[in-house]
PDB file of C-alpha atoms in Angstrom:
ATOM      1  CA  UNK A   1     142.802 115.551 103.714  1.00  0.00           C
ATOM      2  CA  UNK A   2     142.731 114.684 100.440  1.00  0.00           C
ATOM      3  CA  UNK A   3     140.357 116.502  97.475  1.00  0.00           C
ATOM      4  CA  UNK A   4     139.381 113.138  96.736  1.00  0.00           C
ATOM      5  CA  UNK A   5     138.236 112.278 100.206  1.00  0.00           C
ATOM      6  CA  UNK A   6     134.937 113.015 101.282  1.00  0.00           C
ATOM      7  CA  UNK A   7     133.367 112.058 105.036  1.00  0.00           C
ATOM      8  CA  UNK A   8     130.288 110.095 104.986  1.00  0.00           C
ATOM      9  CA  UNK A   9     128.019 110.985 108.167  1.00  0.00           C
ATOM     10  CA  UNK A  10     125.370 108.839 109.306  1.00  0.00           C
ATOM     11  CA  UNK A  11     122.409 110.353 110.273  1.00  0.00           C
ATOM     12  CA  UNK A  12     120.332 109.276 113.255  1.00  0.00           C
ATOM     13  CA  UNK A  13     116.983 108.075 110.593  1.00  0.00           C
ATOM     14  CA  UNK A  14     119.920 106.305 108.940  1.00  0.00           C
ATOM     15  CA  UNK A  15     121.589 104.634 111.946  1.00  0.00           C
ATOM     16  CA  UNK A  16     117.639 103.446 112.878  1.00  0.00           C
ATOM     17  CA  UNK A  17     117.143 101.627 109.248  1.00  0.00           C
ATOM     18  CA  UNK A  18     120.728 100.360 109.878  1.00  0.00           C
ATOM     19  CA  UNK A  19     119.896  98.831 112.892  1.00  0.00           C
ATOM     20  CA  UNK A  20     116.755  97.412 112.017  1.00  0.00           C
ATOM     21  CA  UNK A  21     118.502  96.020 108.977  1.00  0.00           C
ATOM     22  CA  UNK A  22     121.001  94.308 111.620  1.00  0.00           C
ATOM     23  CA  UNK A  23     118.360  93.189 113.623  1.00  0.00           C
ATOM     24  CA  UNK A  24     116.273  91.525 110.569  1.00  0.00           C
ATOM     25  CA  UNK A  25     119.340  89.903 109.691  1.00  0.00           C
ATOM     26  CA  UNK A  26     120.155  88.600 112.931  1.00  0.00           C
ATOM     27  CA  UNK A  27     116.525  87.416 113.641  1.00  0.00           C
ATOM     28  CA  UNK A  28     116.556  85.463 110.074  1.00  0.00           C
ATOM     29  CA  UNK A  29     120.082  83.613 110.988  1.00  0.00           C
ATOM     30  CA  UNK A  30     118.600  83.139 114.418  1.00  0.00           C
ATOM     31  CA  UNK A  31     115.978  81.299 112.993  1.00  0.00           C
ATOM     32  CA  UNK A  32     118.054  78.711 111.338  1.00  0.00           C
ATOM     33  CA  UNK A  33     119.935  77.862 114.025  1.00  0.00           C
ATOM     34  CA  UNK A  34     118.752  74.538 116.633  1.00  0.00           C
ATOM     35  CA  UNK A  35     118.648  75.082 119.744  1.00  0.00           C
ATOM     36  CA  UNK A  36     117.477  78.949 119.309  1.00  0.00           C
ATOM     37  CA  UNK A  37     114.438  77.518 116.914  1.00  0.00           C
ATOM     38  CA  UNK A  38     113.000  74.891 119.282  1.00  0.00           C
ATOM     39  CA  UNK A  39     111.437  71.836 117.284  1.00  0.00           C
ATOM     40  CA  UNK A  40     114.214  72.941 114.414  1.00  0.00           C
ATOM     41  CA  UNK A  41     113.514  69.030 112.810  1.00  0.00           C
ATOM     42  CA  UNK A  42     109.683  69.716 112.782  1.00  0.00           C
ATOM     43  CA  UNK A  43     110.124  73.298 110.797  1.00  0.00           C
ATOM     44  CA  UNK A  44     108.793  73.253 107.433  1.00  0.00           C
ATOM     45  CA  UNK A  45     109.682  75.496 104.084  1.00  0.00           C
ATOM     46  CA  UNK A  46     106.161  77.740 104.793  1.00  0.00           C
ATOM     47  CA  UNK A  47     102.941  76.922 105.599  1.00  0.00           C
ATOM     48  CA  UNK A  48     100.914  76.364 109.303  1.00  0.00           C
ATOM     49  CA  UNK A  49     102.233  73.386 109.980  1.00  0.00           C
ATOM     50  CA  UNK A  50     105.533  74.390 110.305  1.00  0.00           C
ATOM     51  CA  UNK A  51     106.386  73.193 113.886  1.00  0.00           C
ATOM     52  CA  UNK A  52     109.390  75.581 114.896  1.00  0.00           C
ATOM     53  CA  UNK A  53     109.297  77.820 116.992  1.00  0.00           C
ATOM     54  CA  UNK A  54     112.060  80.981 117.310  1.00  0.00           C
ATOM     55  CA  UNK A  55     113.386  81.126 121.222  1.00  0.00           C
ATOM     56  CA  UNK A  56     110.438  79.144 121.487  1.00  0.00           C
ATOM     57  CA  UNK A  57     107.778  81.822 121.221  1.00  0.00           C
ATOM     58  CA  UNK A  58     107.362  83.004 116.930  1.00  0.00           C
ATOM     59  CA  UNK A  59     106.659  79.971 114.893  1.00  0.00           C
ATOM     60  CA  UNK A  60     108.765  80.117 111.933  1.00  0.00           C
ATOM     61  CA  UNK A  61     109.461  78.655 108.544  1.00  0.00           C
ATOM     62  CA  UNK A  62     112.092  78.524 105.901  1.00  0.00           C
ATOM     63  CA  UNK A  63     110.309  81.364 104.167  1.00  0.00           C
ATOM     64  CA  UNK A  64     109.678  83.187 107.153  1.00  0.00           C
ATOM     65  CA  UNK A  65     113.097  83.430 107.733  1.00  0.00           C
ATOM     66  CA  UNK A  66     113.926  83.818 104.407  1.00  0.00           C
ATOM     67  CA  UNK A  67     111.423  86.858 104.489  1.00  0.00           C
ATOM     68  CA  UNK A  68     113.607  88.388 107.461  1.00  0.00           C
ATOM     69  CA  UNK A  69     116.786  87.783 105.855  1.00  0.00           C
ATOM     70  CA  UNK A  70     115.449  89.690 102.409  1.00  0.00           C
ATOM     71  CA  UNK A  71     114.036  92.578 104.899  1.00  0.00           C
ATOM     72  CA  UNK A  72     117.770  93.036 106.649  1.00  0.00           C
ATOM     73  CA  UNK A  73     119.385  93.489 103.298  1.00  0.00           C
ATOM     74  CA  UNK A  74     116.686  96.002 102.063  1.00  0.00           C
ATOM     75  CA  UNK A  75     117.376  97.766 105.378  1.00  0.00           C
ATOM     76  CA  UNK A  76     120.798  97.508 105.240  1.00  0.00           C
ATOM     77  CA  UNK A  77     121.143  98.713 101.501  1.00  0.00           C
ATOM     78  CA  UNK A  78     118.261 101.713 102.011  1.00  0.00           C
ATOM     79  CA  UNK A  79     120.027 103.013 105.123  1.00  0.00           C
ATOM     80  CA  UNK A  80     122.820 104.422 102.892  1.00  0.00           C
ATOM     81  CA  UNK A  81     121.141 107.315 101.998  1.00  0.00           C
ATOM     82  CA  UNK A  82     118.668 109.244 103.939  1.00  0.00           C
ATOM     83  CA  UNK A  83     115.621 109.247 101.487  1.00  0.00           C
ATOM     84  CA  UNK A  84     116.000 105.319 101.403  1.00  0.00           C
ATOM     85  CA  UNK A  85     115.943 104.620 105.213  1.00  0.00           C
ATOM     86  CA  UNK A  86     113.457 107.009 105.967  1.00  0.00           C
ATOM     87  CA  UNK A  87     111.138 104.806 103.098  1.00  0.00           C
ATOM     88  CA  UNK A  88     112.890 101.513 104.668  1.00  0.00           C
ATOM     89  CA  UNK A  89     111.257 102.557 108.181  1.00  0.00           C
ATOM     90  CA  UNK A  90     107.905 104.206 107.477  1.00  0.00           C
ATOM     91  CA  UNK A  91     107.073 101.549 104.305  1.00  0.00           C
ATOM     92  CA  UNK A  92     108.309  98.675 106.125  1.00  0.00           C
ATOM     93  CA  UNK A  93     106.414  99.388 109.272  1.00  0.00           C
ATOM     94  CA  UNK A  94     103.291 100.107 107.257  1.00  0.00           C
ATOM     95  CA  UNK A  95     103.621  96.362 105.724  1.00  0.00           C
ATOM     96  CA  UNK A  96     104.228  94.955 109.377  1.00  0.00           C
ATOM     97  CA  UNK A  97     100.863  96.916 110.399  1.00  0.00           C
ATOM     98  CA  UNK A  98      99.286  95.010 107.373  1.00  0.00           C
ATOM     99  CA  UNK A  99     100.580  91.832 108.285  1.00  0.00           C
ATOM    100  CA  UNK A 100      99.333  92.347 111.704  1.00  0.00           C
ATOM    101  CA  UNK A 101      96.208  92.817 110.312  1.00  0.00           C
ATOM    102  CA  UNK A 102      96.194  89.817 108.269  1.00  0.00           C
ATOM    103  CA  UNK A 103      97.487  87.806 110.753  1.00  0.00           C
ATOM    104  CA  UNK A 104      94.322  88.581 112.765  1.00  0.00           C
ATOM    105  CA  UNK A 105      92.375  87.654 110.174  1.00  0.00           C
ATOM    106  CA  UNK A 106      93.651  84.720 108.897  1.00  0.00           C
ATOM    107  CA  UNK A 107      93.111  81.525 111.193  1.00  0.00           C
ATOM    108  CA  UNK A 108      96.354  79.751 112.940  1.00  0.00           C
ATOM    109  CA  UNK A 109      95.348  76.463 111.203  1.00  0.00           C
ATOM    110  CA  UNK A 110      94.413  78.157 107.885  1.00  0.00           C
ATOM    111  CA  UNK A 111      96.204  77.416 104.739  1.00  0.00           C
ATOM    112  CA  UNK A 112      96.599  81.135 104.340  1.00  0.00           C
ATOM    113  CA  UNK A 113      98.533  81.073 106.925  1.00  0.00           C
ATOM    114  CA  UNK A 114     101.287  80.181 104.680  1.00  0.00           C
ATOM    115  CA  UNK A 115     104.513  82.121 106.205  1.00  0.00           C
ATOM    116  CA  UNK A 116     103.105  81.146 109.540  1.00  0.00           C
ATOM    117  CA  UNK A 117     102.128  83.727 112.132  1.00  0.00           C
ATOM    118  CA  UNK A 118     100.902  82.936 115.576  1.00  0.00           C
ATOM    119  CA  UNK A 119      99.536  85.211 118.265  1.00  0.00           C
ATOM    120  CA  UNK A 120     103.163  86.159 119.208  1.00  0.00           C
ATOM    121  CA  UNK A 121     104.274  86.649 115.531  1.00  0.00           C
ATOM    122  CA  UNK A 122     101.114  89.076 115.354  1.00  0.00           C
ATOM    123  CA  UNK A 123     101.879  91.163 118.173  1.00  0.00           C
ATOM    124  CA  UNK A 124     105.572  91.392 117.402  1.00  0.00           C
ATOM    125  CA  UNK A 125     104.109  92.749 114.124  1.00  0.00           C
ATOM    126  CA  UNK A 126     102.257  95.155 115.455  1.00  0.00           C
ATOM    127  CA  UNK A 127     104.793  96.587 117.609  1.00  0.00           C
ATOM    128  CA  UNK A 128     107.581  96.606 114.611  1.00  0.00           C
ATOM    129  CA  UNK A 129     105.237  98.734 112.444  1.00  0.00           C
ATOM    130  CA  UNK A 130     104.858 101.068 115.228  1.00  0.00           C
ATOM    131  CA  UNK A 131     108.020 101.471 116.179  1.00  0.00           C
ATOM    132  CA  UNK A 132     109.593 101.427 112.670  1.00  0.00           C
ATOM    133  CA  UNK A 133     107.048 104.529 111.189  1.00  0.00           C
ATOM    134  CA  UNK A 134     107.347 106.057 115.224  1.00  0.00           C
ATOM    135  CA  UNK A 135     111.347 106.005 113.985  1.00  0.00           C
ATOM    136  CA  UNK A 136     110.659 106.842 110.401  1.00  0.00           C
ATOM    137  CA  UNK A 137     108.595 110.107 110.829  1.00  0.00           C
ATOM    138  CA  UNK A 138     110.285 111.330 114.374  1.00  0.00           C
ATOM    139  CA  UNK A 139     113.263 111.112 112.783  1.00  0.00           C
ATOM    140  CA  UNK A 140     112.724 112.849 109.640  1.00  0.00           C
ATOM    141  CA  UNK A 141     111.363 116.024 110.665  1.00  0.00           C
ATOM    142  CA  UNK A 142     112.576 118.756 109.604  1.00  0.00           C
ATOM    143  CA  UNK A 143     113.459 117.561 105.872  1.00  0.00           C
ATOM    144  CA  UNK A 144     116.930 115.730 104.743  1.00  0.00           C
ATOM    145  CA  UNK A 145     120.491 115.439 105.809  1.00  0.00           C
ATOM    146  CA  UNK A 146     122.297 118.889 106.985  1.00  0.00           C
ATOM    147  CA  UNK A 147     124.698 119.651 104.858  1.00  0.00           C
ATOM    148  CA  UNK A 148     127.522 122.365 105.692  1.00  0.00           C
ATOM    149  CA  UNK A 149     128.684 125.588 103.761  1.00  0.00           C
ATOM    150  CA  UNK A 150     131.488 122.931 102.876  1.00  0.00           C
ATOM    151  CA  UNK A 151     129.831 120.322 102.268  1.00  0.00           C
ATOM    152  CA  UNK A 152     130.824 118.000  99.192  1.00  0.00           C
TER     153      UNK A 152
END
């Protein structure tokens, strides 16, 4: 092996924010995509009268998936490096817990309901922030990366 070649390793709290990235990604392309969105000709740019609906289930929007496909790059970027995807996970699953809560709040037919959400969006939410700060902090005991006696 060359001096000039170092390994990269991957750690496990870095795979997870990689493969949320992935899955933000994928869920944002999805959305653009008839047949997948059902109503795809009645989905508006945001607001609640957007009438698409992801596999039929999470109403969606131009700027919802927008907001998905902005969330996989973050992921996908932050998961480079351990601090980032560790901040990608807990952060990003503390802003799903707050839109949760918003979505809650906020009526279905409400203008304020601008990205939309529905009753499935909310609980998908809810179960994202969970799982991504479950992810973030179980997999971050314990401090950073191990690094080797040889470690470059």
């Amino acid at each position: 092996m060359s001096a000039h070649t170092r390994q990269m390793t991957r750690t496990p709290l870095q795979t997870a924010a990689l493969v949320m990235g992935i899955i933000f990604l994928a869920v944002g392309i999805l959305g653009f995509i008839p047949g997948i969105t059902t109503d795809y000709g009645a989905m508006r740019f945001a607001g609640h009268n957007s009438g698409a609906y992801l596999l039929g289930l999470f109403q969606t929007s131009v700027l919802h998936n927008i907001v998905h496909l902005v969330y996989g790059v973050v992921g996908l970027a932050l998961a480079r490096g351990w601090t980032g995807a560790r901040n990608f996970l807990v952060w990003g699953g503390v802003i799903y817990l707050l839109l949760w809560i918003y979505g809650l709040l906020v009526g279905h037919g409400s203008t304020a309901n601008f990205v939309p959400f529905n009753t499935a969006d909310n609980w998908l939410h809810f179960l994202l922030g969970i799982v991504m700060i479950g992810l973030g902090v179980a997999l971050s005991r314990g401090g950073g990366p191990r690094r080797g006696p040889f470690s470059v």
